[in-house]
Amino acid sequence: MLIGHYVCVFDPAEAGLSKEKEKANPIDEEVLKILRRWVRCPENTKLWGEAFQKLVLSMSDQQIITGIALMVSAITRLRCGISAYHWQITIYLVWFSSFTHLATLTFLRGYLHENSPMRVWRFCFMNILILLLLAALVPTGNRNWLPDEGPDLTGSPAWCLFKYHSRGVNVTSFTTMLFSVLVLCISYATRAIKLFQWSSKYSRLILRTKPGNVLKSHIQKLYRGRENAKTKRWIFSIPYNILSAVLLVVRSWMDVLESMLWEITWLLIALIWGTLRLFATRNSTIDENYNILEENSWGFGQCLPTAMLLLLLFSGIETYIETKRAPAEASSVSASPRVSSLSIDTGGNKTPVISASAESSPFHSTSPHDEDITDQEAAETRLDQQLGGVVRSATTLSLEERSLGSLSFCQIMSRQMDSNINIGLNQLSRVDRAGSLRSRLRLRYFRYNIGLYR
């Protein structure tokens, strides 16, 4: 899912860092430029981007809740005799949940910057999950924790191995535990820093901007010294070339570490490591206890989590449909004709208040500078439309008079109609000055009808 988001809709220029005034990452730009030559991307990237964002957001919530639930359930079972083997399996299952959640935080960086309340509670839950996982990982470096040589302790209660400590170090267990803790801490620290704008700016200033400026100043001094030196220019050229090479290498690595490509690569490395440790624990235990093979059969605990993955798909499809429907509804509303609104105040005022929009008038008030009537046929056509509009307005007024029987209502409508008639007469006078005999006769007929109406 994250790879699909990166290849199809990810835009390095809009990676949620607009307030930090950073440029687009050059590594992501070049990689996506190459990939999108071979992969056909959707045309409406904004529509797909919102759907992917909703999908990633749902997956992030699901994984953090799943990880905390697994860890809490394993801890509550310590007193009940959960085995060391199942404790180890639980650790690496929570490992997958935690790293999936950490990876989604990078993709949701811009969204979380704009929604600070959601960022705060996610940060709190992330701390809870990481602390629980670290507390579960550290005891597995014990010498007696599932040793490669010696008695089989896979069926022993994990609580006994927590309480019993012996001298010496099991190199394999300790190295595995130490590497897992380092990977987890580095991943958590980088995501926590990027989660807030102030920490992102400060860390970038300390780790990249200031050291880069210091190195650039030394390079400039060496360059000026080399240019001003008349003899023995190699004294300045050698350190100048070395520092320039160091600057290019460091900047390249910093661009790689800040890119979204590295985030995906780091996630894959962490997931591969967790998968290897999961299978290593399982394979070492199968040789001693064949009853573990019974766990290969699918039951309620396997079918339900797999079916829950469909919720992510449904959420993405729903978001895509809603986002696709929104522009169509907006365009239909803007294209629909406006109708004059009639509001009657029945409060303390006895006289009803009537509001009519300019678009509801049979004549559109336009200044002489707005349009120039040069086409005689168009002028006559417009004249016909205006005559019909006034007749319809008068008919509507008579119906309202008969139905409501309110004198004040009729007076207000009469004033509104007089205003519309004056606008129409001003427009038609332009046709009268430069119109044909036919249009002049129609104008006289129109004025005659207006006189009868008044």
Coordinates of C-alpha atoms in Angstrom, one line a residue, residues 161-407:
L161 CA 12.9 -16.6 32.9
F162 CA 12.3 -13.0 33.8
K163 CA 13.0 -13.6 37.5
Y164 CA 15.9 -15.9 37.1
H165 CA 19.2 -14.4 36.1
S166 CA 22.6 -16.1 35.7
R167 CA 26.1 -14.9 35.1
G168 CA 27.5 -14.8 31.6
V169 CA 26.0 -13.7 28.3
N170 CA 24.4 -15.7 25.5
V171 CA 26.0 -14.0 22.5
T172 CA 23.3 -14.9 20.1
S173 CA 20.4 -13.8 22.3
F174 CA 22.1 -10.6 23.5
T175 CA 23.2 -9.5 20.0
T176 CA 19.7 -10.1 18.7
M177 CA 18.1 -8.2 21.5
L178 CA 20.6 -5.3 21.2
F179 CA 20.1 -5.0 17.4
S180 CA 16.3 -5.0 17.8
V181 CA 16.4 -2.4 20.5
L182 CA 18.7 -0.1 18.4
V183 CA 16.5 -0.4 15.3
L184 CA 13.4 0.3 17.4
C185 CA 14.9 3.3 19.2
I186 CA 16.3 4.9 16.0
S187 CA 13.0 4.4 14.2
Y188 CA 11.0 5.9 17.0
A189 CA 13.3 8.9 17.5
T190 CA 13.3 9.9 13.9
R191 CA 9.5 9.6 13.6
A192 CA 8.9 11.5 16.8
I193 CA 11.2 14.3 15.6
K194 CA 9.5 14.6 12.2
L195 CA 6.1 14.5 13.9
F196 CA 6.4 18.1 15.0
Q197 CA 7.5 21.1 12.9
W198 CA 9.6 22.8 15.6
S199 CA 11.6 19.6 16.2
S200 CA 12.0 19.0 12.5
K201 CA 13.4 22.5 11.9
Y202 CA 15.7 22.4 14.9
S203 CA 17.1 18.9 14.1
R204 CA 17.7 19.9 10.5
L205 CA 19.4 23.1 11.6
I206 CA 21.7 21.3 14.0
L207 CA 22.5 18.2 11.9
R208 CA 22.6 19.7 8.4
T209 CA 22.4 23.4 8.0
K210 CA 25.0 24.6 10.5
P211 CA 27.7 21.9 9.8
G212 CA 27.1 22.5 6.1
N213 CA 27.6 26.3 6.4
V214 CA 30.8 25.8 8.4
L215 CA 32.2 23.4 5.8
K216 CA 31.2 25.7 3.0
S217 CA 33.0 28.6 4.6
H218 CA 36.2 26.6 4.8
I219 CA 35.9 25.5 1.2
Q220 CA 35.4 29.1 0.1
K221 CA 38.5 30.2 2.0
L222 CA 40.5 27.5 0.4
Y223 CA 39.2 28.4 -3.0
R224 CA 40.1 32.1 -2.6
G225 CA 43.5 31.1 -1.3
R226 CA 44.1 28.8 -4.3
E227 CA 43.0 31.6 -6.7
N228 CA 45.2 34.2 -5.1
A229 CA 48.3 32.0 -4.7
K230 CA 50.8 32.4 -7.5
T231 CA 53.0 29.5 -6.6
K232 CA 52.4 26.2 -4.8
R233 CA 48.6 26.2 -5.4
W234 CA 48.5 22.5 -4.7
I235 CA 48.7 23.4 -1.0
F236 CA 45.2 24.8 -1.2
S237 CA 43.9 22.4 -3.9
I238 CA 44.4 19.2 -2.0
P239 CA 42.3 20.2 1.1
Y240 CA 39.8 22.0 -1.2
N241 CA 39.2 18.9 -3.2
I242 CA 38.9 16.7 -0.1
L243 CA 36.4 19.0 1.7
S244 CA 34.4 19.4 -1.5
A245 CA 34.2 15.6 -1.9
V246 CA 33.2 15.3 1.8
L247 CA 30.5 17.9 1.4
L248 CA 29.0 16.2 -1.7
V249 CA 29.0 12.8 0.0
V250 CA 27.5 14.0 3.2
R251 CA 24.8 16.0 1.4
S252 CA 24.0 13.1 -0.8
W253 CA 23.6 10.8 2.2
M254 CA 21.4 13.4 4.0
D255 CA 19.2 13.6 1.0
V256 CA 18.9 9.9 1.0
L257 CA 18.0 9.7 4.7
E258 CA 15.4 12.5 4.4
S259 CA 13.8 10.9 1.3
M260 CA 10.6 8.9 1.3
L261 CA 12.4 6.2 -0.5
W262 CA 14.6 5.6 2.5
E263 CA 11.5 5.4 4.8
I264 CA 10.1 2.6 2.7
T265 CA 13.5 0.9 2.5
W266 CA 13.9 1.1 6.3
L267 CA 10.4 -0.3 6.8
L268 CA 11.3 -3.3 4.6
I269 CA 14.5 -3.9 6.5
A270 CA 12.7 -3.8 9.8
L271 CA 10.0 -6.1 8.5
I272 CA 12.5 -8.5 7.1
W273 CA 14.4 -8.6 10.4
G274 CA 11.2 -9.3 12.3
T275 CA 10.3 -12.1 9.9
L276 CA 13.7 -13.7 10.2
R277 CA 13.6 -13.7 14.0
L278 CA 10.0 -15.0 13.9
F279 CA 10.9 -18.0 11.7
A280 CA 14.2 -18.5 13.6
T281 CA 12.3 -18.8 16.9
R282 CA 9.7 -21.1 15.4
N283 CA 12.2 -23.4 13.6
S284 CA 14.4 -23.8 16.7
T285 CA 11.4 -24.8 18.7
I286 CA 9.9 -27.2 16.2
D287 CA 12.9 -29.5 16.5
E288 CA 12.2 -30.0 20.2
N289 CA 8.4 -29.7 20.3
Y290 CA 6.3 -31.0 17.3
N291 CA 3.1 -29.9 19.0
I292 CA 3.8 -26.4 17.6
L293 CA 2.9 -27.6 14.1
E294 CA -0.7 -27.7 15.3
E295 CA -0.7 -23.9 15.1
N296 CA -0.4 -24.1 11.3
S297 CA -4.1 -24.7 11.1
W298 CA -6.3 -21.7 10.6
G299 CA -8.9 -20.9 13.2
F300 CA -10.8 -18.0 14.6
G301 CA -7.7 -16.1 15.6
Q302 CA -6.3 -16.2 12.1
C303 CA -9.5 -15.7 10.0
L304 CA -10.7 -12.7 11.9
P305 CA -7.6 -10.5 11.6
T306 CA -7.3 -11.4 7.9
A307 CA -10.9 -10.4 7.4
M308 CA -10.4 -7.1 9.2
L309 CA -7.9 -6.1 6.5
L310 CA -10.9 -5.7 4.2
L311 CA -12.0 -2.7 6.3
L312 CA -8.9 -0.8 5.0
L313 CA -10.0 -1.6 1.4
F314 CA -13.6 -0.5 2.1
S315 CA -12.4 2.7 3.7
G316 CA -10.2 3.6 0.7
I317 CA -13.0 2.8 -1.8
E318 CA -15.5 4.9 0.2
T319 CA -13.1 7.9 0.3
Y320 CA -12.4 7.6 -3.4
I321 CA -16.2 7.6 -4.2
E322 CA -16.9 10.5 -1.9
T323 CA -14.0 12.6 -3.2
K324 CA -15.0 11.9 -6.8
R325 CA -18.6 12.8 -6.1
A326 CA -17.8 16.1 -4.4
P327 CA -16.5 18.0 -7.5
A328 CA -19.5 16.8 -9.6
E329 CA -22.0 18.0 -6.9
A330 CA -20.2 21.4 -6.7
S331 CA -20.3 21.9 -10.4
S332 CA -24.0 20.9 -10.6
V333 CA -24.9 23.4 -7.8
S334 CA -22.9 26.2 -9.5
A335 CA -24.6 25.4 -12.9
S336 CA -28.2 25.4 -11.5
P337 CA -30.3 28.6 -12.1
R338 CA -30.7 30.9 -9.1
V339 CA -34.2 31.4 -7.8
S340 CA -35.2 34.6 -5.9
S341 CA -35.7 34.0 -2.3
L342 CA -38.9 35.2 -0.6
S343 CA -38.7 35.7 3.1
I344 CA -41.6 37.1 5.1
D345 CA -40.9 38.3 8.6
T346 CA -43.8 37.5 10.8
G347 CA -42.3 38.9 14.0
G348 CA -42.9 42.3 15.3
N349 CA -43.2 43.9 11.9
K350 CA -46.6 43.6 10.2
T351 CA -45.2 44.5 6.9
P352 CA -43.6 41.5 5.2
V353 CA -40.0 41.8 4.1
I354 CA -39.3 40.5 0.6
S355 CA -35.8 40.0 -0.9
A356 CA -35.2 39.3 -4.5
S357 CA -31.9 38.6 -6.1
A358 CA -30.7 40.4 -9.2
E359 CA -30.6 37.2 -11.1
S360 CA -34.4 36.7 -10.6
S361 CA -35.2 39.9 -12.5
P362 CA -36.5 39.5 -16.0
F363 CA -33.9 42.1 -17.0
H364 CA -30.2 41.8 -16.3
S365 CA -28.9 45.2 -15.3
T366 CA -25.8 45.9 -17.3
S367 CA -24.1 49.1 -17.9
P368 CA -23.6 50.4 -21.4
H369 CA -19.9 49.6 -21.1
D370 CA -20.6 45.9 -20.3
E371 CA -21.8 44.9 -23.8
D372 CA -22.3 46.5 -27.1
I373 CA -25.4 45.7 -29.2
T374 CA -24.2 45.5 -32.8
D375 CA -26.1 42.4 -34.0
Q376 CA -29.7 43.4 -34.9
E377 CA -31.0 39.8 -34.8
A378 CA -29.5 39.3 -31.4
A379 CA -31.0 42.6 -30.2
E380 CA -34.5 41.5 -31.4
T381 CA -34.1 38.1 -29.8
R382 CA -33.1 39.7 -26.5
L383 CA -36.2 42.0 -26.8
D384 CA -38.5 39.1 -27.2
Q385 CA -37.1 37.4 -24.1
Q386 CA -37.4 40.6 -22.1
L387 CA -41.1 41.1 -23.2
G388 CA -41.9 37.5 -22.2
G389 CA -40.2 37.9 -18.8
V390 CA -42.2 41.0 -17.9
V391 CA -45.5 39.4 -18.9
R392 CA -44.7 36.3 -16.8
S393 CA -43.7 38.5 -13.9
A394 CA -47.0 40.4 -14.1
T395 CA -49.0 37.2 -14.2
T396 CA -47.1 35.9 -11.2
L397 CA -47.9 39.1 -9.3
S398 CA -51.6 38.8 -10.0
L399 CA -51.7 35.2 -8.7
E400 CA -49.9 36.3 -5.6
E401 CA -52.4 39.2 -5.1
R402 CA -55.3 36.9 -5.4
S403 CA -53.8 34.2 -3.2
L404 CA -52.4 36.3 -0.4
G405 CA -54.8 39.3 -0.5
S406 CA -52.2 41.4 1.3
L407 CA -52.0 45.1 0.3

